[in-house]
CSV table of C-alpha atoms and ligand atoms in Angstrom, one decimal:
chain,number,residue,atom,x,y,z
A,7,UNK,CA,-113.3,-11.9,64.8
A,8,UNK,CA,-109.7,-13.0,63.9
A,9,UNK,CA,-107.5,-9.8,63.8
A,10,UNK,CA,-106.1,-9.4,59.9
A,11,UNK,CA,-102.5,-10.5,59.3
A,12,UNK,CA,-99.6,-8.2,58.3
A,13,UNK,CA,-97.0,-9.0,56.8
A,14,UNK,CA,-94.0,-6.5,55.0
A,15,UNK,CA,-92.5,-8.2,51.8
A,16,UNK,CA,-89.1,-6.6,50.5
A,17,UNK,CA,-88.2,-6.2,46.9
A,18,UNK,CA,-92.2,-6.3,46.3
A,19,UNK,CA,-91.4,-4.1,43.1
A,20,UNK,CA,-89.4,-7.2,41.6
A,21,UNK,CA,-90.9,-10.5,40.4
A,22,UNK,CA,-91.2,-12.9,42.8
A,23,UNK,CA,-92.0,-10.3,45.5
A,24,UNK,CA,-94.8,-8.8,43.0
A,25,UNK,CA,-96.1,-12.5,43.0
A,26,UNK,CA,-95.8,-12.8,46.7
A,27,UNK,CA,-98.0,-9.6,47.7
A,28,UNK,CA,-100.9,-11.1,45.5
A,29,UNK,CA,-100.7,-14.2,47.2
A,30,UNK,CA,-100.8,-12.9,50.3
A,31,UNK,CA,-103.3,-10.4,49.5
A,32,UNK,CA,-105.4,-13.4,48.1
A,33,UNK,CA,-105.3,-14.9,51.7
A,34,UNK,CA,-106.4,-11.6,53.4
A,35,UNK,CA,-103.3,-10.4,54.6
A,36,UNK,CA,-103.0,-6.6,54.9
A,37,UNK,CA,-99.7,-5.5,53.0
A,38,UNK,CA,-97.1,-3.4,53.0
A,39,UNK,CA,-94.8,-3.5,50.2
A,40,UNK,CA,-91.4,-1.6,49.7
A,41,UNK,CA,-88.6,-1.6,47.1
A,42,UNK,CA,-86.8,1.3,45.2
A,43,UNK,CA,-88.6,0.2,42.2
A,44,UNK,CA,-92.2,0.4,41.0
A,45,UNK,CA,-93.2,-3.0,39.6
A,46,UNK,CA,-92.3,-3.2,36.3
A,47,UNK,CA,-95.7,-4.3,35.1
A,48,UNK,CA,-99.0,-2.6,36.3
A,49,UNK,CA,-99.7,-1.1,40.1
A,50,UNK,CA,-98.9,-3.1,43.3
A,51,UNK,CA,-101.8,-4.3,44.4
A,52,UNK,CA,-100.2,-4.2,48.1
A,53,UNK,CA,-102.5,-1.6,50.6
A,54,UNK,CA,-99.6,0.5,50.9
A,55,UNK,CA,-96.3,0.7,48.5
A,56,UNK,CA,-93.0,2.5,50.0
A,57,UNK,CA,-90.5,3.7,47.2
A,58,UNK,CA,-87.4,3.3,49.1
A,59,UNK,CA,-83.7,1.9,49.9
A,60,UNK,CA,-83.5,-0.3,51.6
A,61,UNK,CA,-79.5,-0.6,52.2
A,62,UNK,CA,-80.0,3.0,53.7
A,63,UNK,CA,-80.5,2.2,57.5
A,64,UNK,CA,-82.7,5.6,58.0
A,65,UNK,CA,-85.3,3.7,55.8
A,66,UNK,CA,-85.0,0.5,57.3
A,67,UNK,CA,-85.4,1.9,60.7
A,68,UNK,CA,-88.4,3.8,60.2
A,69,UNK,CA,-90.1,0.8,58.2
A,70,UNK,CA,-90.1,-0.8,61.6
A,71,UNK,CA,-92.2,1.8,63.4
A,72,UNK,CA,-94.8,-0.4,63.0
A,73,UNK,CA,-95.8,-3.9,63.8
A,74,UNK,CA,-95.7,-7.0,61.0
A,75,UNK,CA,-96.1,-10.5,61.7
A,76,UNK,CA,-94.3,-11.8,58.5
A,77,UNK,CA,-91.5,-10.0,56.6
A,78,UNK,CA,-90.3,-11.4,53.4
A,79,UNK,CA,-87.4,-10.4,52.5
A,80,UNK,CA,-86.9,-10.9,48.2
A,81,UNK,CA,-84.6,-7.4,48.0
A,82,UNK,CA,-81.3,-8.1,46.5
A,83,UNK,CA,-79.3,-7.7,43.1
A,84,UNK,CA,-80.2,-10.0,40.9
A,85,UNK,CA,-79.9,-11.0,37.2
A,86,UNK,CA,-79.0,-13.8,34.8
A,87,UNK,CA,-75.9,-14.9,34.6
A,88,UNK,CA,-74.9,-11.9,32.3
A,89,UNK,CA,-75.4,-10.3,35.4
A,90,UNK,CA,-73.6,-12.2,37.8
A,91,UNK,CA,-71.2,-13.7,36.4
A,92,UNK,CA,-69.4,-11.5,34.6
A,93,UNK,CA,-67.5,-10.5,37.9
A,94,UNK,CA,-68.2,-6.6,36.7
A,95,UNK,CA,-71.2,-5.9,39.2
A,96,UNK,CA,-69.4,-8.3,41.8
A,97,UNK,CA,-68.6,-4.9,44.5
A,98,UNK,CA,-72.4,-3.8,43.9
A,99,UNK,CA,-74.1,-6.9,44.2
A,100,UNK,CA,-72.2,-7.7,47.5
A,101,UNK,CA,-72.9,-4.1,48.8
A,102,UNK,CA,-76.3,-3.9,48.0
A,103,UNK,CA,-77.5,-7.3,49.1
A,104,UNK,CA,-75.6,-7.4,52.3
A,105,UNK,CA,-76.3,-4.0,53.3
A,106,UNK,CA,-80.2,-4.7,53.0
A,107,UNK,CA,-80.1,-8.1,55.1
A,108,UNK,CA,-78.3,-6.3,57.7
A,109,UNK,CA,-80.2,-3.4,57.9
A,110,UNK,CA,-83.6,-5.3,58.5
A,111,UNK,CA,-82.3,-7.7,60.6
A,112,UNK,CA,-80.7,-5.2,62.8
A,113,UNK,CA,-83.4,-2.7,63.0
A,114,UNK,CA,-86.3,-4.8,62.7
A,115,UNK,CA,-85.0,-7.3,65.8
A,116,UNK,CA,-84.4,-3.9,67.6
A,117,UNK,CA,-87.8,-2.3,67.4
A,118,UNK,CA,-89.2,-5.6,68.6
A,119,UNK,CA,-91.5,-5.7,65.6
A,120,UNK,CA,-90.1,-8.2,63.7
A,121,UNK,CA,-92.1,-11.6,64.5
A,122,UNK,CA,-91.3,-14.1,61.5
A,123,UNK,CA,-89.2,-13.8,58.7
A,124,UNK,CA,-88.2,-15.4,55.3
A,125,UNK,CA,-85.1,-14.6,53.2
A,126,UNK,CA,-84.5,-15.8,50.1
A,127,UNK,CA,-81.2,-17.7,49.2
A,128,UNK,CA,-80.3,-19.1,46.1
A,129,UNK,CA,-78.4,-22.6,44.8
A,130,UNK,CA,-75.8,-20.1,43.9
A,131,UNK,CA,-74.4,-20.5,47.0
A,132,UNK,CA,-73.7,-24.4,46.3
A,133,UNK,CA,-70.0,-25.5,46.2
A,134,UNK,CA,-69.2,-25.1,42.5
A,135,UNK,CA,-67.2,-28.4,42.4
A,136,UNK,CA,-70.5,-30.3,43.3
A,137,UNK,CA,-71.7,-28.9,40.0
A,138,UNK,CA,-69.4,-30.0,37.6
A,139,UNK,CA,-70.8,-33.0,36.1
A,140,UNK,CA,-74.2,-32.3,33.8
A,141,UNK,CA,-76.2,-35.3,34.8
A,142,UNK,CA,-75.4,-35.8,38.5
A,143,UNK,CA,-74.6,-32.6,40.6
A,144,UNK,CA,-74.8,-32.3,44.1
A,145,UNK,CA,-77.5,-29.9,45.6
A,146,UNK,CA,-78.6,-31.3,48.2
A,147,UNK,CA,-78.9,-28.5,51.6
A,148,UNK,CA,-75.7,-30.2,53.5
A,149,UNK,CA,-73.3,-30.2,50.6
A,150,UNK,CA,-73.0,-26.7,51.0
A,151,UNK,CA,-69.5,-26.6,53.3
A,152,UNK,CA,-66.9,-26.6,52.8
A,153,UNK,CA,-68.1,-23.9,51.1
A,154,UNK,CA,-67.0,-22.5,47.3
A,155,UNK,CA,-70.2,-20.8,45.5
A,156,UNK,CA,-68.8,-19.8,41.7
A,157,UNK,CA,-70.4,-16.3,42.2
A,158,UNK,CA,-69.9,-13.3,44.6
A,159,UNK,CA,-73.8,-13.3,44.2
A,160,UNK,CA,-73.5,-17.0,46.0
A,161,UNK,CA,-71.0,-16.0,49.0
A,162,UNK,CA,-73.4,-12.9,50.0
A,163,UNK,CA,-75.9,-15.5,50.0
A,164,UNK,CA,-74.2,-17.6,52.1
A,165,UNK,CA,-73.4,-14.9,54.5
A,166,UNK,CA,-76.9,-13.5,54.6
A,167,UNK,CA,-78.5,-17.2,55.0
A,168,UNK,CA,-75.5,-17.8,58.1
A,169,UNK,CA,-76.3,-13.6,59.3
A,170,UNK,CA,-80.3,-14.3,59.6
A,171,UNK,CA,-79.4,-17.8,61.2
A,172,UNK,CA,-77.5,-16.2,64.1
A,173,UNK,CA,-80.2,-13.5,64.4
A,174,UNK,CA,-81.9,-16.8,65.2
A,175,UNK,CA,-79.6,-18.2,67.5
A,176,UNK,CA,-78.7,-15.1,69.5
A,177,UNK,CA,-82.0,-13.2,69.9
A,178,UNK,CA,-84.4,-15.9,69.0
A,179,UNK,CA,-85.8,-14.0,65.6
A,180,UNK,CA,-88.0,-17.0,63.8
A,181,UNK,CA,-86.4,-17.3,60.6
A,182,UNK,CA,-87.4,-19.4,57.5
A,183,UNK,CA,-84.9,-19.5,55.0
A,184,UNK,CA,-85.5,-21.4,51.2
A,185,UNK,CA,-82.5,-21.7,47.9
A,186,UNK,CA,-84.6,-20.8,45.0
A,187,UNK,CA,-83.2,-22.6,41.6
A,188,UNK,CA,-84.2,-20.5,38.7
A,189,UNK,CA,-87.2,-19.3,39.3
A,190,UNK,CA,-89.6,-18.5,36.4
A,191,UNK,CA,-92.7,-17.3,35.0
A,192,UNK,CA,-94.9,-13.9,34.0
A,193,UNK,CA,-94.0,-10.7,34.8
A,194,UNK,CA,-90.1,-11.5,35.4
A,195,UNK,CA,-87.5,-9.8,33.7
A,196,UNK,CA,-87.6,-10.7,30.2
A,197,UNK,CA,-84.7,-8.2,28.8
A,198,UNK,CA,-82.1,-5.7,29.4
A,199,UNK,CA,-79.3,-8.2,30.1
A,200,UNK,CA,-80.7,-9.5,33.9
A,201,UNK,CA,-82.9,-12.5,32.4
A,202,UNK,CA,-82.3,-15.6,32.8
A,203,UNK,CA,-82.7,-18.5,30.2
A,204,UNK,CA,-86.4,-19.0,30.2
A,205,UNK,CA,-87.4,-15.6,29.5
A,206,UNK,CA,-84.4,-15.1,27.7
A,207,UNK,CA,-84.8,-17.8,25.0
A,208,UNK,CA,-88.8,-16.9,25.4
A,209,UNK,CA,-87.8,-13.9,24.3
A,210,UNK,CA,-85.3,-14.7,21.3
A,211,UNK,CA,-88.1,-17.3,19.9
A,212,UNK,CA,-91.0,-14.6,19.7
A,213,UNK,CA,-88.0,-12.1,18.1
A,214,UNK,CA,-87.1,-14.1,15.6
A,215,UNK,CA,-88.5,-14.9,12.2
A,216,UNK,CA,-89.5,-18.8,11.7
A,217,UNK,CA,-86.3,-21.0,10.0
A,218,UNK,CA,-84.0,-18.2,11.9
A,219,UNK,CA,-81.2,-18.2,14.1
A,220,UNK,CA,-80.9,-18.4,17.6
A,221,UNK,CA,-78.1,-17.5,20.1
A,222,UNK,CA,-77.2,-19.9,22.9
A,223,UNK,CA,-74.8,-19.8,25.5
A,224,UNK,CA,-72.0,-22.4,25.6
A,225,UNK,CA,-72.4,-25.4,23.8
A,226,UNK,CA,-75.9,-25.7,25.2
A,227,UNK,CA,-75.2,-28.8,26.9
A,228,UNK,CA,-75.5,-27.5,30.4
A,229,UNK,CA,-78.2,-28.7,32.3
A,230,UNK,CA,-80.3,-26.5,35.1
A,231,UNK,CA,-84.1,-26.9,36.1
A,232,UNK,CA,-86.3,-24.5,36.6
A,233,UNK,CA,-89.4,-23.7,38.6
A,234,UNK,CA,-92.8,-21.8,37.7
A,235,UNK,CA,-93.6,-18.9,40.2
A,236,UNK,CA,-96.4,-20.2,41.3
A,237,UNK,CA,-94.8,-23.6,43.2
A,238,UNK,CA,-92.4,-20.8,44.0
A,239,UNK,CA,-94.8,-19.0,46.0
A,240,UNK,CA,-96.9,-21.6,47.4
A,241,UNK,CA,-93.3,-23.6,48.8
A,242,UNK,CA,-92.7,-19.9,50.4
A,243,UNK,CA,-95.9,-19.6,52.3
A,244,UNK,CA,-95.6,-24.0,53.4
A,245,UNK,CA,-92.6,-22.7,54.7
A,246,UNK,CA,-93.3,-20.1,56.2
A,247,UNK,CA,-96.5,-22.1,57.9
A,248,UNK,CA,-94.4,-24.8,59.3
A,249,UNK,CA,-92.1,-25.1,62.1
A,250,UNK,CA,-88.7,-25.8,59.8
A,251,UNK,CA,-86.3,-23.2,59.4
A,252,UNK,CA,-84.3,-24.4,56.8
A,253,UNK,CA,-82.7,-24.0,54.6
A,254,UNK,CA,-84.3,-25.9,52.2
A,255,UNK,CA,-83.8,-26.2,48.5
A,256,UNK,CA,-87.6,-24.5,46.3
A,257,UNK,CA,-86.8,-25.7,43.2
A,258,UNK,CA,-88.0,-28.1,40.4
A,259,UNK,CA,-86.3,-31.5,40.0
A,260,UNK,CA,-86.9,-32.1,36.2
A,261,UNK,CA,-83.6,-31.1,34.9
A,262,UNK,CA,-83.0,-30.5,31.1
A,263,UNK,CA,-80.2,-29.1,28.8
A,264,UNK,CA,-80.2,-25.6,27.8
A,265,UNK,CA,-80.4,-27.2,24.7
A,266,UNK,CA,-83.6,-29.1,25.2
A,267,UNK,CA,-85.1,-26.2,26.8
A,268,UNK,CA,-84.9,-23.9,23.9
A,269,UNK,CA,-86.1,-26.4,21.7
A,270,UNK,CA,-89.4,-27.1,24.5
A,271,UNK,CA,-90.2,-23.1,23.3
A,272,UNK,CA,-89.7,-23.5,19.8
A,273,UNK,CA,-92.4,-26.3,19.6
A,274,UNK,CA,-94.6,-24.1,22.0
A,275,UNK,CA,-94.2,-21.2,19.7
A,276,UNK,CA,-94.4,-23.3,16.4
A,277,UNK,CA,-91.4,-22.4,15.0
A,278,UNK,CA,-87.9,-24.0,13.7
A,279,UNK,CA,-84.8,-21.8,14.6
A,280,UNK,CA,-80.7,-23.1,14.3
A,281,UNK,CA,-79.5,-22.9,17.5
A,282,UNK,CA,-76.0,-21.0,16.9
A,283,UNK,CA,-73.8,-21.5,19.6
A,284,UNK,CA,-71.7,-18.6,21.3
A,285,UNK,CA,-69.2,-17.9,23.9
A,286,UNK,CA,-71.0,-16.3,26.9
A,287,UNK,CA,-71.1,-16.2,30.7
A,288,UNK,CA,-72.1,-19.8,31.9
A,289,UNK,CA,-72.0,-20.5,35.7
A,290,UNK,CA,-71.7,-24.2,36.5
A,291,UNK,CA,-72.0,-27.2,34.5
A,292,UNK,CA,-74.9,-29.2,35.9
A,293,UNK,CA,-78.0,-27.6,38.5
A,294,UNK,CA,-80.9,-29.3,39.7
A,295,UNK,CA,-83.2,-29.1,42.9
A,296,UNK,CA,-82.3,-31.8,45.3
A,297,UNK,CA,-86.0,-32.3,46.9
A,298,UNK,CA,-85.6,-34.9,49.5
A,299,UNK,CA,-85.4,-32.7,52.3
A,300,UNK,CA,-88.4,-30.8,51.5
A,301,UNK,CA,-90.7,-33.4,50.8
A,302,UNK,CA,-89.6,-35.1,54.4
A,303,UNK,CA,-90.2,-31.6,55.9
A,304,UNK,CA,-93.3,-30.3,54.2
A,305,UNK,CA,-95.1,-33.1,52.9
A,306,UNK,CA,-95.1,-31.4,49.2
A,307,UNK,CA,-92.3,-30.6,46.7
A,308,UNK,CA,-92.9,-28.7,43.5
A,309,UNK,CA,-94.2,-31.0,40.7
A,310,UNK,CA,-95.9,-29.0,37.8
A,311,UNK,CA,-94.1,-29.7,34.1
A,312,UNK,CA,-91.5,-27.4,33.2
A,313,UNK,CA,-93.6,-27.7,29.7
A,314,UNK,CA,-96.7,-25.9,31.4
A,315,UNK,CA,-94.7,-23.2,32.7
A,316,UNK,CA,-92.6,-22.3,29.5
A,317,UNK,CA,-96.4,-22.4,27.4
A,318,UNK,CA,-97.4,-19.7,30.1
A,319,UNK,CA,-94.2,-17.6,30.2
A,320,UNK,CA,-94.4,-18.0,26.7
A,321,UNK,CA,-97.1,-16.6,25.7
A,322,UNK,CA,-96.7,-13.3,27.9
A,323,UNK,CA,-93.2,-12.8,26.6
A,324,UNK,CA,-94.4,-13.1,23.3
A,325,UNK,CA,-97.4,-9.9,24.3
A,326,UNK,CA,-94.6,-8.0,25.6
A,327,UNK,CA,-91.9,-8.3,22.3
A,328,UNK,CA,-95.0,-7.4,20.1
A,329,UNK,CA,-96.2,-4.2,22.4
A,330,UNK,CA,-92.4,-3.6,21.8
A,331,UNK,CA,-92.6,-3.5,18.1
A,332,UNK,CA,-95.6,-1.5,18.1
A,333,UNK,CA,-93.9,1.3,20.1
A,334,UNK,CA,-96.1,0.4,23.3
A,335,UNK,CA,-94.2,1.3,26.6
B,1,NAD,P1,-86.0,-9.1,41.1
B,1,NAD,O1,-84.7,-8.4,40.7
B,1,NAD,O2,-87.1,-9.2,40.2
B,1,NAD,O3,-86.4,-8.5,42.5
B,1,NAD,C1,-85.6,-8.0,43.5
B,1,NAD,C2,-86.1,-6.6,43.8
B,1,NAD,O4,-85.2,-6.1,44.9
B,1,NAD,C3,-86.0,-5.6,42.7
B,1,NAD,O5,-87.3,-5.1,42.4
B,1,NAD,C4,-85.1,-4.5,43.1
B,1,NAD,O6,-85.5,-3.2,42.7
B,1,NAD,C5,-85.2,-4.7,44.6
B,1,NAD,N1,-84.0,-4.1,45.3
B,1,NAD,C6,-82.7,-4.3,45.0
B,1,NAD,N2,-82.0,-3.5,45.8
B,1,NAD,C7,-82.8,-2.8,46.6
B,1,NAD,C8,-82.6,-1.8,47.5
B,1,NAD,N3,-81.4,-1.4,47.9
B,1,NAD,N4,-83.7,-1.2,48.1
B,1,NAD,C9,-85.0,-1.6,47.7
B,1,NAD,N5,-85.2,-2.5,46.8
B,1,NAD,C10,-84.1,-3.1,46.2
B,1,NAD,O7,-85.5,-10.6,41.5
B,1,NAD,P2,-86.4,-11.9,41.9
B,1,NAD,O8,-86.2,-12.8,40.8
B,1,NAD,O9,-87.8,-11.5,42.2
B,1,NAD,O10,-85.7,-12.5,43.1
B,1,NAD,C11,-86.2,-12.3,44.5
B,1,NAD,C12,-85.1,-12.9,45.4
B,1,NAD,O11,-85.0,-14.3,45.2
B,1,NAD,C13,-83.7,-12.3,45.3
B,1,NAD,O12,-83.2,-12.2,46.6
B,1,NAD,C14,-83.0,-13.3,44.6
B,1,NAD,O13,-81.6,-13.3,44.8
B,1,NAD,C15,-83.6,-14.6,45.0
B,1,NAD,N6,-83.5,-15.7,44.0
B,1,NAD,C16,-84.2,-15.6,42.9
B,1,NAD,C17,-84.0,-16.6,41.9
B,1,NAD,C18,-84.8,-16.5,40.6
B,1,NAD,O14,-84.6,-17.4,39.8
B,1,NAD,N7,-85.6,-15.5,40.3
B,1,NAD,C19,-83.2,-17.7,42.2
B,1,NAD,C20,-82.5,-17.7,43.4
B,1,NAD,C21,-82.7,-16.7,44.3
């Protein structure tokens, strides 16, 4: 009888790491979850859930008491670009992030438990001057040095992705490492300032009254592409499957304008907003997944419609503003 599959998945309380332990529960895997968060939306379905730190090394350490042949690591300090790039959560984003990569890399190398493991990077870490043109930026994985991310968020990135690569090098830890662009879909954060512009405009579309007025960042004219959790997930696990470390782009190449993106949700929703435009935090100019490199790698790249994905995210946005209004926690 083949022996079950364990694997450990980090920041399983957050979105894509919620996603990640139903996948991998889906394939059999036993699971072990961990993050200092409950999920936000209904129980883990992982076999065992730890509430914990993980930039405390006593936690870390004793995580790796036992055996898993696949850690994913998804823990960090995330949020939209009200978040991150406001420069005010710059010292705790740093701290936080770092402090977790460094911890599970040391202690789970040390207790010689650690088999496989992914980390998650982000385009964030792309030179920002690669980005400054909306309808041609650079992304692709070796236009990264010299380096110049626009973000503290992106430089601890960049460490962490070079930190687990010399884990690699030194004492031979199999790493996979992906750059997630924007990664979207059900169950991620939707509002309290960390969302990010699909659930965000999701959000101020099933708000607002029909022949209202919608906020947008900038002059909307920035362009970004964004991919639906589930390509997310299955480019993770191809990954994770195949013999390349990385780091590889997981991210959608149909890039569109803010602009054009809120205007996708108003037709999904059936409604006709004006689209007021407002200083805000921006981030670069232009963003889109460079997939070259993981279609000669893996044989796939991501390819559902951005369309199908904002109809989805749409419509489970839209449940969560109305359990909102009728006082549902
Ligand atoms: P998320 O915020 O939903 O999940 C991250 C989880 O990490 C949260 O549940 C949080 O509670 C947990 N966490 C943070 N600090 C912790 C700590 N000290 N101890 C234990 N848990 C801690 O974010 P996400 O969208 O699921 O992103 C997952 C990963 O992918 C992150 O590393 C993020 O930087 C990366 N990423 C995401 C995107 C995206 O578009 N969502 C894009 C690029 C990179």
């Amino acid at each position: 009888m083949a022996k079950t599959k364990t694997a450990l998945v980090c920041g399983a309380g957050g979105f894509i790491g919620g996603h990640m332990v139903k996948r991998l529960k889906d394939e059999g895997y036993w699971v072990c979850g961990v993050d200092w968060k409950k999920p936000e939306f209904g129980a883990s379905v992982a076999d065992e859930f730890i509430l914990g730190d993980l930039s405390d090394q006593a936690v870390v350490k004793k995580l790796f008491n036992r055996s898993f042949d696949e850690v994913y690591q998804f823990a960090a300090d995330m949020g939209g670009a009200g978040f991150v790039f406001t420069g005010e959560h710059d010292a705790e984003i740093m701290q936080n992030s770092a402090l977790i990569n460094l911890n599970i890399l040391k202690y789970g190398h040390e207790s010689g438990n650690l088999h496989k493991i992914f980390y998650s990077s982000s385009a964030c870490m792309y030179p920002a001057h690669n980005q400054e043109n909306t309808d041609n930026p650079n992304l692709a994985e070796d236009s990264a040095y010299p380096a110049a991310p626009d973000s503290e968020y992106g430089w601890e990135k960049l460490f962490s992705e070079r930190l687990y690569f010399a884990f690699n090098r030194n004492f031979g830890v199999p790493v996979r490492i992906a750059r997630f662009h924007n990664i979207f879909g059900p169950e991620g954060t939707w509002t309290g300032g960390r969302e990010k512009a699909p659930a965000a405009i999701c959000r101020k579309v099933a708000e607002t009254p029909d022949g209202g007025t919608i906020e947008i960042w900038g002059d909307g004219n920035q362009t970004r592409s964004f991919l639906y959790i589930d390509e997310c997930i299955e480019g993770v696990r191809r990954l994770m499957e195949s013999d390349f470390m990385g780091p590889v782009n997981i991210g959608s190449d149909e890039m569109v304008t803010i602009n054009q993106l809120a205007e996708m949700a108003m037709n999904i929703a059936g409604k006709k907003f004006f689209i007021k435009h407002v200083s805000g935090p921006l981030g670069v100019r232009g963003r889109n997944s460079d997939n070259r490199l993981i279609r000669e790698k893996l044989g796939w790249a991501p390819r559902a419609k951005l369309e199908d994905g904002i109809a989805l995210t749409y419509a489970w946005v839209q449940k969560q503003v109305n359990a909102k209004r009728n006082g549902i926690p």
